Coordinates of C-alpha atoms in Angstrom, one line a residue:
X195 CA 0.0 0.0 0.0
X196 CA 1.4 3.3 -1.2
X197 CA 1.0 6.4 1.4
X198 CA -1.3 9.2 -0.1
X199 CA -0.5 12.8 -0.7
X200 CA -2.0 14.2 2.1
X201 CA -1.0 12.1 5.3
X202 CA 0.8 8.7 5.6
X203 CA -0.9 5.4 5.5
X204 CA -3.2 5.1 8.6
X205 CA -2.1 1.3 9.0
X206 CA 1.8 2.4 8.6
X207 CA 1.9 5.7 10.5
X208 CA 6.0 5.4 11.3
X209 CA 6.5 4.6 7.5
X210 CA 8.2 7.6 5.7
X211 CA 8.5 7.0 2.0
X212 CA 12.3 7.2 0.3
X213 CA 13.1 9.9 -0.7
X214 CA 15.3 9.2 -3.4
X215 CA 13.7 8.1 -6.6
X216 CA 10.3 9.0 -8.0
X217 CA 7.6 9.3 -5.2
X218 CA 5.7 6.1 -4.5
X219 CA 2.5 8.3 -4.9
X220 CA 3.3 9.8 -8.0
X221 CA 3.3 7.5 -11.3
X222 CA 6.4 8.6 -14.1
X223 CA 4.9 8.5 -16.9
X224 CA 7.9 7.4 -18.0
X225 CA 7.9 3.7 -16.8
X226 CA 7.2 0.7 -18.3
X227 CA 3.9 -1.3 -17.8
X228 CA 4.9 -4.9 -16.9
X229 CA 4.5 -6.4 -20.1
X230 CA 6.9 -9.3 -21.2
X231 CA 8.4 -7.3 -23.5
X232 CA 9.5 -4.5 -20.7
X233 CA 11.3 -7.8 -18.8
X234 CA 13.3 -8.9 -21.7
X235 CA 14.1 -4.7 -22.0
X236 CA 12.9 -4.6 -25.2
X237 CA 11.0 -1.4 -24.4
X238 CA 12.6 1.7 -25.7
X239 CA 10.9 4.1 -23.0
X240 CA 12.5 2.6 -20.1
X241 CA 15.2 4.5 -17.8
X242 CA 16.6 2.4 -15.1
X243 CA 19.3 4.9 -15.0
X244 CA 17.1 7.4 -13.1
X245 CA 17.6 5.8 -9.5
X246 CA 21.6 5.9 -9.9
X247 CA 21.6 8.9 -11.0
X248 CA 19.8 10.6 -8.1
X249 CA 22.1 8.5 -5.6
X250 CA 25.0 9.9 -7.4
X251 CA 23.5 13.6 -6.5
X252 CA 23.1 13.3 -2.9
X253 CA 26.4 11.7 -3.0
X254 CA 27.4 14.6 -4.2
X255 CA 26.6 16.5 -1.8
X256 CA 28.3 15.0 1.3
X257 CA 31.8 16.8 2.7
X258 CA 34.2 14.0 3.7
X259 CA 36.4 17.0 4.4
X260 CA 36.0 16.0 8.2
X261 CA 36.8 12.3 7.7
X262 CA 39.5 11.9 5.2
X263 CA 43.1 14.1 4.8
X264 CA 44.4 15.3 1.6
X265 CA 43.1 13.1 -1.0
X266 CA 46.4 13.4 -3.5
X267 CA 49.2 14.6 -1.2
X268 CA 52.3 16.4 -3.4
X269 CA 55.5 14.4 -3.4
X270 CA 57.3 16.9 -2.2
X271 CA 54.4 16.9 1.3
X272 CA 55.3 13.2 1.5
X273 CA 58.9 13.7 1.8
X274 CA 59.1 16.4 4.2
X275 CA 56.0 14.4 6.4
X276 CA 58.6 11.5 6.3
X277 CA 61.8 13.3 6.5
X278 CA 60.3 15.0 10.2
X279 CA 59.0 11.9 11.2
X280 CA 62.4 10.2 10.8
X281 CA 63.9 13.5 12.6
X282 CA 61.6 13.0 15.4
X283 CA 62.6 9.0 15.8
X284 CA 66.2 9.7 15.7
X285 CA 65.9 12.6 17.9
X286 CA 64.2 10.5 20.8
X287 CA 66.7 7.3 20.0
X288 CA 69.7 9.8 20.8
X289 CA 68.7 11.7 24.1
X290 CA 67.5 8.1 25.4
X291 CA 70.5 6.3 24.4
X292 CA 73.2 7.2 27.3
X293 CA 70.8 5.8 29.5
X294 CA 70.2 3.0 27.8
X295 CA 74.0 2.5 27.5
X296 CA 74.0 2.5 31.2
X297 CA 71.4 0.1 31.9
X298 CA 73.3 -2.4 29.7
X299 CA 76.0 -1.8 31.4
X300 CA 74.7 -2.4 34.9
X301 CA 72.8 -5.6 33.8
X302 CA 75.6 -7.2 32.0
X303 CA 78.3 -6.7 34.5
X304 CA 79.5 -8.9 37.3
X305 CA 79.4 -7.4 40.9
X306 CA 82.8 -6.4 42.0
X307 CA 84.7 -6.5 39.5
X308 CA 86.4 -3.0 39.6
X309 CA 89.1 -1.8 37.4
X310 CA 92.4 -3.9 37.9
X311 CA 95.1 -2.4 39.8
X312 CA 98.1 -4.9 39.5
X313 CA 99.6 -5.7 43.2
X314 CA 103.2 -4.2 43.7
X315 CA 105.5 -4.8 46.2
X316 CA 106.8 -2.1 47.8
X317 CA 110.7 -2.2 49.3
X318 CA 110.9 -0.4 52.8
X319 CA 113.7 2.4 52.3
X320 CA 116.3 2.8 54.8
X321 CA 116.9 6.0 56.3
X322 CA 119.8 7.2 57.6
X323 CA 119.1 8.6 61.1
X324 CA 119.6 12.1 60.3
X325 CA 116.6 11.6 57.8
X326 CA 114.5 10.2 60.8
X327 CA 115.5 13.2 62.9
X328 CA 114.9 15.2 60.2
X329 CA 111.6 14.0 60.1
X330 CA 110.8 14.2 64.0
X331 CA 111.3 18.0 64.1
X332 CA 115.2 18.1 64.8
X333 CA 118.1 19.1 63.4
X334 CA 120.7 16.4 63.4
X335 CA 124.4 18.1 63.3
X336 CA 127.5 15.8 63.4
X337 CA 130.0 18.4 65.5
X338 CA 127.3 17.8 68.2
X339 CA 127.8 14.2 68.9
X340 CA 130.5 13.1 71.0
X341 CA 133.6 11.3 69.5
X342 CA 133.9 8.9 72.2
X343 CA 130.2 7.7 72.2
X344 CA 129.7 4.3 70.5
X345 CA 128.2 4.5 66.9
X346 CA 124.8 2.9 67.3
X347 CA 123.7 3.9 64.0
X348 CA 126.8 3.4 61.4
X349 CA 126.7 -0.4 59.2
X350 CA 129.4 -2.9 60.7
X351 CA 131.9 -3.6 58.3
X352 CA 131.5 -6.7 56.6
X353 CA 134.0 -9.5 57.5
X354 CA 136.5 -11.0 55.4
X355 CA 134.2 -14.0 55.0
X356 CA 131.3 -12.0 53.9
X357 CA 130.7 -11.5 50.4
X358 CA 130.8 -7.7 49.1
X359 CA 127.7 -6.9 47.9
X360 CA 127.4 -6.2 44.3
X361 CA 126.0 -2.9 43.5
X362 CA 122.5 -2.8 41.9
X363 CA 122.0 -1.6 38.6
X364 CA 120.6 2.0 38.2
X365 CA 116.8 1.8 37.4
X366 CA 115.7 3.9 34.6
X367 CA 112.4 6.1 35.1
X368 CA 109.0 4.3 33.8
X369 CA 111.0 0.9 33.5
X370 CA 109.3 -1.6 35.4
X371 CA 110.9 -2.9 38.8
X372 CA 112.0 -6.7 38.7
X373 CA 111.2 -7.4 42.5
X374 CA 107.6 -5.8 42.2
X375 CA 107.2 -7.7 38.9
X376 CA 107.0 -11.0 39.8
X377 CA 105.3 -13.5 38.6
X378 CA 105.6 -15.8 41.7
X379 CA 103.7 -14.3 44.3
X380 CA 100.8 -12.7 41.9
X381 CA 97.9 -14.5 40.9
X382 CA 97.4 -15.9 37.3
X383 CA 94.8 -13.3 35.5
X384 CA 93.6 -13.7 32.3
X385 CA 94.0 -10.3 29.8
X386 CA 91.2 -10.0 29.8
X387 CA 90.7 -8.7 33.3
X388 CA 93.4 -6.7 32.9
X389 CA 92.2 -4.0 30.5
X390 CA 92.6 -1.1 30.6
X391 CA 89.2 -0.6 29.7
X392 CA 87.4 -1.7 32.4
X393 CA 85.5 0.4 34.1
X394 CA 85.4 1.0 37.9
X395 CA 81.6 1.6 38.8
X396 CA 81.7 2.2 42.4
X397 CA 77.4 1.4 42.6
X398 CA 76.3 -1.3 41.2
X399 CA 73.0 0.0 40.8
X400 CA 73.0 3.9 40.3
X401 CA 72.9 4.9 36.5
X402 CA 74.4 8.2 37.3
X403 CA 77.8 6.5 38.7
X404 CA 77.8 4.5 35.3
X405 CA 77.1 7.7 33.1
X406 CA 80.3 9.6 35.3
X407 CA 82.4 6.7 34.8
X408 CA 81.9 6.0 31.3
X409 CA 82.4 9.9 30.4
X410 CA 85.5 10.3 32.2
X411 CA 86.9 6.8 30.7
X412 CA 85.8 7.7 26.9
X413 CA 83.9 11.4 26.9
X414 CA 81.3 11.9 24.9
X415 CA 81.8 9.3 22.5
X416 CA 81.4 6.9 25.2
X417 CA 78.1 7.8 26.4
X418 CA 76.2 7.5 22.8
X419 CA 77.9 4.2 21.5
X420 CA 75.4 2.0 19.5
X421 CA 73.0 5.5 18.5
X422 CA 72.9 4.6 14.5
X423 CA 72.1 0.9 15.7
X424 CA 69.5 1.6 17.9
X425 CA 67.9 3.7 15.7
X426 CA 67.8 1.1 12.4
X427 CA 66.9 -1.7 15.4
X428 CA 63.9 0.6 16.0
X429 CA 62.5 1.8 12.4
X430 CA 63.1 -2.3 11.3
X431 CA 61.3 -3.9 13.9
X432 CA 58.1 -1.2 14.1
X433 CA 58.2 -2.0 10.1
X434 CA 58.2 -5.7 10.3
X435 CA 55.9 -5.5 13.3
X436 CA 53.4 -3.5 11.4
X437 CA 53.9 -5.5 8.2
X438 CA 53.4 -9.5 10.2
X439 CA 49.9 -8.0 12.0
X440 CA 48.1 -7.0 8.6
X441 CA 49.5 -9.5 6.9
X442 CA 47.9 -12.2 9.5
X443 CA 44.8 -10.1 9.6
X444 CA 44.3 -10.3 6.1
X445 CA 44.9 -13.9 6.1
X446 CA 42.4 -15.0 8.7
X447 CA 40.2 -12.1 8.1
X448 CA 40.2 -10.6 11.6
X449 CA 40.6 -6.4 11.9
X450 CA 44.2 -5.2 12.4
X451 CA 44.8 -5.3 16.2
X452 CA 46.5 -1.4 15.0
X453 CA 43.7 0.0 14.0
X454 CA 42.3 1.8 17.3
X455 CA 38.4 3.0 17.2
X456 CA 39.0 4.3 20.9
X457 CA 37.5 8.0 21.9
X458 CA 39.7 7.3 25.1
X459 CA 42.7 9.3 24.3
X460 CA 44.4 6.6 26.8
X461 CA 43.6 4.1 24.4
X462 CA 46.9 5.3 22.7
X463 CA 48.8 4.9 25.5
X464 CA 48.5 0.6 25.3
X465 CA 50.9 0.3 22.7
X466 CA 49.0 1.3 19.7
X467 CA 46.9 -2.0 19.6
X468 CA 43.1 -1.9 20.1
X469 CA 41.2 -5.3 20.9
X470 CA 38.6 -4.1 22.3
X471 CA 36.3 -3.2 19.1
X472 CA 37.3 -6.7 17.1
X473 CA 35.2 -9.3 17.1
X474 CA 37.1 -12.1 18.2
X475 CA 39.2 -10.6 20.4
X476 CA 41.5 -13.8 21.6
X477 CA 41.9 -14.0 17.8
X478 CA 43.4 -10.1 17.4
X479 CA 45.4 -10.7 20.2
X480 CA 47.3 -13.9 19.5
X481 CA 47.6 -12.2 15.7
X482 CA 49.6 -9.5 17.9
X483 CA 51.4 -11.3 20.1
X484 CA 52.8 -14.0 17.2
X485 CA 53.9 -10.7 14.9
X486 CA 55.8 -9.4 17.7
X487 CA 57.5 -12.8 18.4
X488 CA 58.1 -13.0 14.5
X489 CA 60.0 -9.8 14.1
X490 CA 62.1 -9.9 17.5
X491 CA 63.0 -13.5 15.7
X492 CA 63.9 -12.1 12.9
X493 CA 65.9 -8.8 13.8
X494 CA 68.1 -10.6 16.7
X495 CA 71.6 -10.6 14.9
X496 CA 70.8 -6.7 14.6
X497 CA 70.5 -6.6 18.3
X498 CA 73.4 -9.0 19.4
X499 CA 75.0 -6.1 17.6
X500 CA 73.7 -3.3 19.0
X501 CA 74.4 -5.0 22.5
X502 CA 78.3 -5.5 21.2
X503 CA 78.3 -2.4 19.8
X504 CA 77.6 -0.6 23.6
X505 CA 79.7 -2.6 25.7
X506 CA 82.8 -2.8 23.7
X507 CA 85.6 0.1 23.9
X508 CA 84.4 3.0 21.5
X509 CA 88.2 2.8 20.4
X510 CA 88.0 -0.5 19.6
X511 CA 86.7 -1.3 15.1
X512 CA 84.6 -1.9 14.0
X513 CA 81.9 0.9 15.2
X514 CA 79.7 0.2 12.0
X515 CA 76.9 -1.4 12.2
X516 CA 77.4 -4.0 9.1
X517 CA 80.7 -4.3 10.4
X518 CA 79.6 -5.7 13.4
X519 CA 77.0 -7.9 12.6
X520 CA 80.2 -9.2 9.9
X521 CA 81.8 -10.2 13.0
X522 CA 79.2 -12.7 14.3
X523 CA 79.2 -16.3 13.2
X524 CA 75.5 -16.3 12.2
X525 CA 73.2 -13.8 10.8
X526 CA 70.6 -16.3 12.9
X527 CA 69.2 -16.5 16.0
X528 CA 71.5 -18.9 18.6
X529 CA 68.8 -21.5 19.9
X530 CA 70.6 -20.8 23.2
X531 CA 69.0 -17.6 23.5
X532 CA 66.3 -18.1 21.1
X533 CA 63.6 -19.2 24.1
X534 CA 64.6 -15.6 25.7
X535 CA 64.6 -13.5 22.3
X536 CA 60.7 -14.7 22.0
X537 CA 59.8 -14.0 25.8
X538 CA 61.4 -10.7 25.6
X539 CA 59.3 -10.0 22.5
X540 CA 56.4 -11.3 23.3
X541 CA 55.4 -10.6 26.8
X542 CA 55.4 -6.4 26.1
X543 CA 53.0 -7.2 23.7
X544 CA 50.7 -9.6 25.4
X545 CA 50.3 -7.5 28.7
X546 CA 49.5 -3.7 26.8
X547 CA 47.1 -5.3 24.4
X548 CA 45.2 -7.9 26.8
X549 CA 45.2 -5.1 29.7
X550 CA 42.2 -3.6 28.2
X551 CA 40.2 -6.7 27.5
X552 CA 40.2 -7.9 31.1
X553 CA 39.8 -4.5 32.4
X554 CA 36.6 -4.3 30.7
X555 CA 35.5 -8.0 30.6
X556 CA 36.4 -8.6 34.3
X557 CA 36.2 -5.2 36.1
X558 CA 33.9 -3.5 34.0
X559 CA 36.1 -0.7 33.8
X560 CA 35.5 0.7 30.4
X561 CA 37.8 3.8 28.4
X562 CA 34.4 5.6 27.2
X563 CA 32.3 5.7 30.7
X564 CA 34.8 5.1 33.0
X565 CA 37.8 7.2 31.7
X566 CA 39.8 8.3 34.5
X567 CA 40.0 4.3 36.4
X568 CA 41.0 3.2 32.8
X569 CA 43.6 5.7 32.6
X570 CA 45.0 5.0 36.1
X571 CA 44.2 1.0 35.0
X572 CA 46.5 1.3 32.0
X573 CA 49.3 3.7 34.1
X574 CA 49.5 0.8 37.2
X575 CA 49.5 -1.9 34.3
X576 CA 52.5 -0.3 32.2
X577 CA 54.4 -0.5 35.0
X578 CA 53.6 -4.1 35.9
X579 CA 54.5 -4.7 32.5
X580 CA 58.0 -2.8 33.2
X581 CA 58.5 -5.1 36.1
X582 CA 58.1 -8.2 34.1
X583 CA 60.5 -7.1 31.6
X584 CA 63.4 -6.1 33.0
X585 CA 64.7 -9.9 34.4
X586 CA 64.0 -11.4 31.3
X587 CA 66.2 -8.2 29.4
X588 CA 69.1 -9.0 32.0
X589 CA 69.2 -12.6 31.2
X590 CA 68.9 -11.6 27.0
X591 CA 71.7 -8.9 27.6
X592 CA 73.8 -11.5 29.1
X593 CA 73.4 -14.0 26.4
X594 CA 74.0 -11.6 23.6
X595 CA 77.6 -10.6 25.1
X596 CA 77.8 -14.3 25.8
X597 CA 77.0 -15.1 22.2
X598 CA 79.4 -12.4 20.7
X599 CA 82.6 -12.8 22.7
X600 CA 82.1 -16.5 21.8
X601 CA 81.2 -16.9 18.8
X602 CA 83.0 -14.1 17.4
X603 CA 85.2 -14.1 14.5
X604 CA 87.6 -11.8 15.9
X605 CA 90.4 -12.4 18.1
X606 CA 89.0 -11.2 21.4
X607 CA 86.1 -9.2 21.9
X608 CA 86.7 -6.7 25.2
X609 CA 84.3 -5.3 26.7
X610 CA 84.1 -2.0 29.2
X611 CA 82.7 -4.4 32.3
X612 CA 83.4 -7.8 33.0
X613 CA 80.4 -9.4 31.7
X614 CA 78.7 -12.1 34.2
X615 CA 77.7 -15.8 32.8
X616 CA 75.1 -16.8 30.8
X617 CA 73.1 -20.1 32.0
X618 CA 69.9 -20.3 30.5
X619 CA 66.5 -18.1 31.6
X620 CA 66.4 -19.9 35.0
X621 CA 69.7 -20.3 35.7
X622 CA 71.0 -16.7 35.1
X623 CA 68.5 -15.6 37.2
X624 CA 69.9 -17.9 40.0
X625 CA 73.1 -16.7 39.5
X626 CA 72.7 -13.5 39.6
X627 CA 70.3 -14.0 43.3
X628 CA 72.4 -16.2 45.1
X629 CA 75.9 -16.7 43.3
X630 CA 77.3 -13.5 41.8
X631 CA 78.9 -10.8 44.2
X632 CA 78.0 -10.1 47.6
X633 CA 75.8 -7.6 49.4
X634 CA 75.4 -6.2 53.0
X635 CA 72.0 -6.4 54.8
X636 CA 71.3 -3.9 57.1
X637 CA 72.6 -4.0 61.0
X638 CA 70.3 -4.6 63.6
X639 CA 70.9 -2.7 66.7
X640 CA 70.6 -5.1 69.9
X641 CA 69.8 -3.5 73.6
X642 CA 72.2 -4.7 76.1
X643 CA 71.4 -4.6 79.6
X644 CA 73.6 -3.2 82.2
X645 CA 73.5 -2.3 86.1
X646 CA 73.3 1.4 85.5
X647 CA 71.7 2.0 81.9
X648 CA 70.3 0.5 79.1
X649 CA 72.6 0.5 75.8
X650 CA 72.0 -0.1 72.4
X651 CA 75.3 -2.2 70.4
X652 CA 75.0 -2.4 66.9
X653 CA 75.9 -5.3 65.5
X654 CA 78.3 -5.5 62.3
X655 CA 76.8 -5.8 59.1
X656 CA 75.8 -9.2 58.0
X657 CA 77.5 -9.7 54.5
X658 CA 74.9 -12.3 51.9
X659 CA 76.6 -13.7 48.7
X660 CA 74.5 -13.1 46.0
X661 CA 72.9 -9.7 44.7
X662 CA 69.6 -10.3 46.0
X663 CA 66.2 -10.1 43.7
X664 CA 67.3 -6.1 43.3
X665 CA 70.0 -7.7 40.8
X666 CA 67.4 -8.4 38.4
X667 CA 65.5 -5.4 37.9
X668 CA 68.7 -2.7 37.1
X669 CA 67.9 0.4 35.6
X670 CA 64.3 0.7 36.6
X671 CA 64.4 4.2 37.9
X672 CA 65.0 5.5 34.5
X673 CA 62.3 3.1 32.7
X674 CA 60.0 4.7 35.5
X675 CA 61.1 8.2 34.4
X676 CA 60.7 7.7 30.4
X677 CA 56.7 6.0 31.4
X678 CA 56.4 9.4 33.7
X679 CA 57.5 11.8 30.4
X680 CA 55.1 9.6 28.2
X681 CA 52.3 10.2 30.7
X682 CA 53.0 13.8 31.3
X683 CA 53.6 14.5 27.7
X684 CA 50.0 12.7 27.1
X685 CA 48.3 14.9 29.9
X686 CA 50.0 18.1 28.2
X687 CA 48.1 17.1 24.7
X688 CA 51.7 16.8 23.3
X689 CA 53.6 13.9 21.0
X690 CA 52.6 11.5 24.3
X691 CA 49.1 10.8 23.3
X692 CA 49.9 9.3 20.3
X693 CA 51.7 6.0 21.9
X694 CA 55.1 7.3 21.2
X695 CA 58.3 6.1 23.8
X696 CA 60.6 8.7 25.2

């Protein structure tokens, strides 16, 4: 039933007819009676263009403006959009390198091992005694003393059956001395404990101590070693990230986990990935988590490099990156450290994207109505997630050294610390708990009773071997800081918001 002109259809009141296309109450004179012969369009008065022509109209009428950037960007837009961009990365890769520099450094090294002082032995001089008097205060003068007191302080004269004493050769300056020398009383020590090059970090936990002690061993030079391959490490592995997840997504038709439909602007504070608006959510997420695995897989020679790159003497070649990654034995990942390559990769990845699913599945704690709990939510679980990465970077650190003073092809590969062993996820983490180093628990002060007072001895520091769990999580302060910068920047409206890393 077709509405008439003047009112709408009393049995279909809510109806409104379409506007598009003739009216439904007003006949065209224009179309076809259903004949047979209007079927087989063998009617010469027929227009079935008319409907797609007024859809094109409307169409036409609609500003995308809102939606949609420049259509056709110049080439010369697209190269100064990417030429900034690539600015920007490099920019934030250099101001957070020295302390990244310094937190490889304190997880890599082994506790107490200071820069090597080789033991002399020092000869006790004789003085004559007018030195020692000298020395006291008093002038010594020989008219003074009495020719008839005994000589308590001249030599006796040797015997005839005492050999003369044959006079020692004259030492030159800066030669070394034979007795102090020896090779009896010291200690076998390999070279490579010996370097020069070591540094001596006096705690084994401040990055400041590491940043004064690498500046006034190698300057500036020392401080941003391993800039140009942190950089590449960074632009490769957001590429090959990006380029695994919409590959996958395509494949097994889910949405791309990096497309965020969030009005939250903490939604881009979760690592760029948005679950929540997918329809199979566990299906996103594993799509994440595997292209994350793929590409830390895949770019590991790059960072054995990067790692050799920092803790090896900015004096020592090569300082190229292609250089170095010639000097490994592979251009693979070692299966020795392949299970901790894929945790390390993986485990970022898993905890910022599936954060948001079980804050809203399990807490009800939604970005759009409850905006302020998500954002404090998200802040509490970044640094959960920082938590949970440092060990497993410690261990990884450990076996990349381990992996490129071993299976180097140069000579010897010397590093600025003594680097600490390398035994598997588990083990390392032993180690460094209950093997490596020693530390000093604090002294408890115990009341002692006496007949007139009541005293308080403290008792001397116990002394634990092992660094304790602290040993695992080095450098956490400054991971703290950079999630602080992200957050404020974010508050601010600045570059934060957009999921970007200090």
């Amino acid at each position: 039933m077709s509405a008439p002109k003047e009112g709408p259809n009393p049995l279909r009141p809510y109806y409104v007819p379409p506007s598009v296309g003739n009216n439904a109450g007003t006949p065209s004179s224009s179309q076809p009676s259903p004949s047979l012969g209007v079927k087989y369009g063998s009617s010469p008065s027929a227009k079935p263009s008319s409907f797609g022509s007024s859809a094109r109209n409307i169409l036409a009428d609609m500003d995308y403006s809102d939606y949609l950037s420049d259509p056709s960007p110049s080439s010369t837009a697209t190269v100064k959009a990417l030429a900034e961009k690539a600015l920007w990365k490099y920019t934030s890769v250099f101001l957070a390198q020295p302390f990244d520099v310094a937190k490889t450094l304190l997880q890599v090294r082994m506790p107490g091992s200071a820069a090597p002082v080789r033991p002399r032995k020092f000869r006790a001089v004789q003085m004559k005694p007018e030195n020692q008097i000298k020395r006291a205060g008093f002038r010594y003068s020989s008219a003074e003393s009495d020719s008839d007191s005994p000589t308590y302080y001249t030599r006796p004269k040797p015997t005839g059956l005492t050999p003369p004493r044959r006079p020692r050769p004259r030492r030159r300056y800066g030669s070394p001395d034979r007795d102090s020398s020896s090779d009896e009383d010291e200690p076998h020590i390999s070279a490579r404990r010996w370097s020069t090059h070591i540094l001596d970090i006096k705690s084994p936990s401040s990055l400041t101590a590491a940043l004064s002690t690498l500046w006034t061993k190698e300057g500036a030079w020392g401080i941003f070693k391993g800039t140009n391959s942190t950089y590449v490490y960074s632009i490769l592995l957001s590429t090959i990230t990006s380029f695994a997840r919409s590959f996958f997504a395509a494949i097994f038709a889910v949405p791309d986990p990096s497309l965020s439909f969030q009005i939250s602007p903490s939604a881009g504070l979760v690592g760029g990935l948005d679950i929540l608006s997918s329809p199979t959510p566990m299906a996103s997420l594993a799509i994440a988590v595997s292209a994350a695995g793929i590409a830390g897989i895949l770019l590991a020679p790059l960072d054995i490099a990067r790692t050799k790159l920092m803790l090896t003497p900015s004096t020592h070649p090569p300082r190229s990156v292609m250089s170095t990654l010639n000097t490994l034995s592979s251009w693979t990942l070692p299966w020795s450290i392949a299970p901790v390559t894929f945790l390390h990769s993986t485990l970022p990845t898993f905890m910022s994207a599936s954060l948001p699913l079980f804050l809203r599945s399990k807490l009800s704690v939604d970005p759009v109505l409850t905006p302020s709990v998500y954002a404090l939510a998200i802040f509490v679980g970044q640094g959960l997630e920082l938590g949970a990465k440092l060990p497993i970077e410690t261990v990884l650190r450990r076996g990349q050294i381990h992996i490129a003073q071993t299976g180097s092809q140069a000579k010897e590969t010397q590093t600025v610390v003594v680097a600490g062993p390398y035994k598997g996820l588990v083990g390392t983490m032993r180690s460094i708990i209950y093997e490596e180093g020693e530390r000093t628990l604090k002294a408890v002060p115990v009341k002692a009773d006496t007949t007139s007072r009541t005293t308080s001895v403290a008792r001397d520091p116990e002394r634990k071997k092992g660094q304790g769990p602290e040993g695992l999580w080095r450098g956490w302060r400054v991971g703290m800081w950079g999630l602080l910068g992200v957050w404020g920047a974010a508050a601010m409206g600045g570059a934060g918001s957009k999921g970007g890393e200090f």
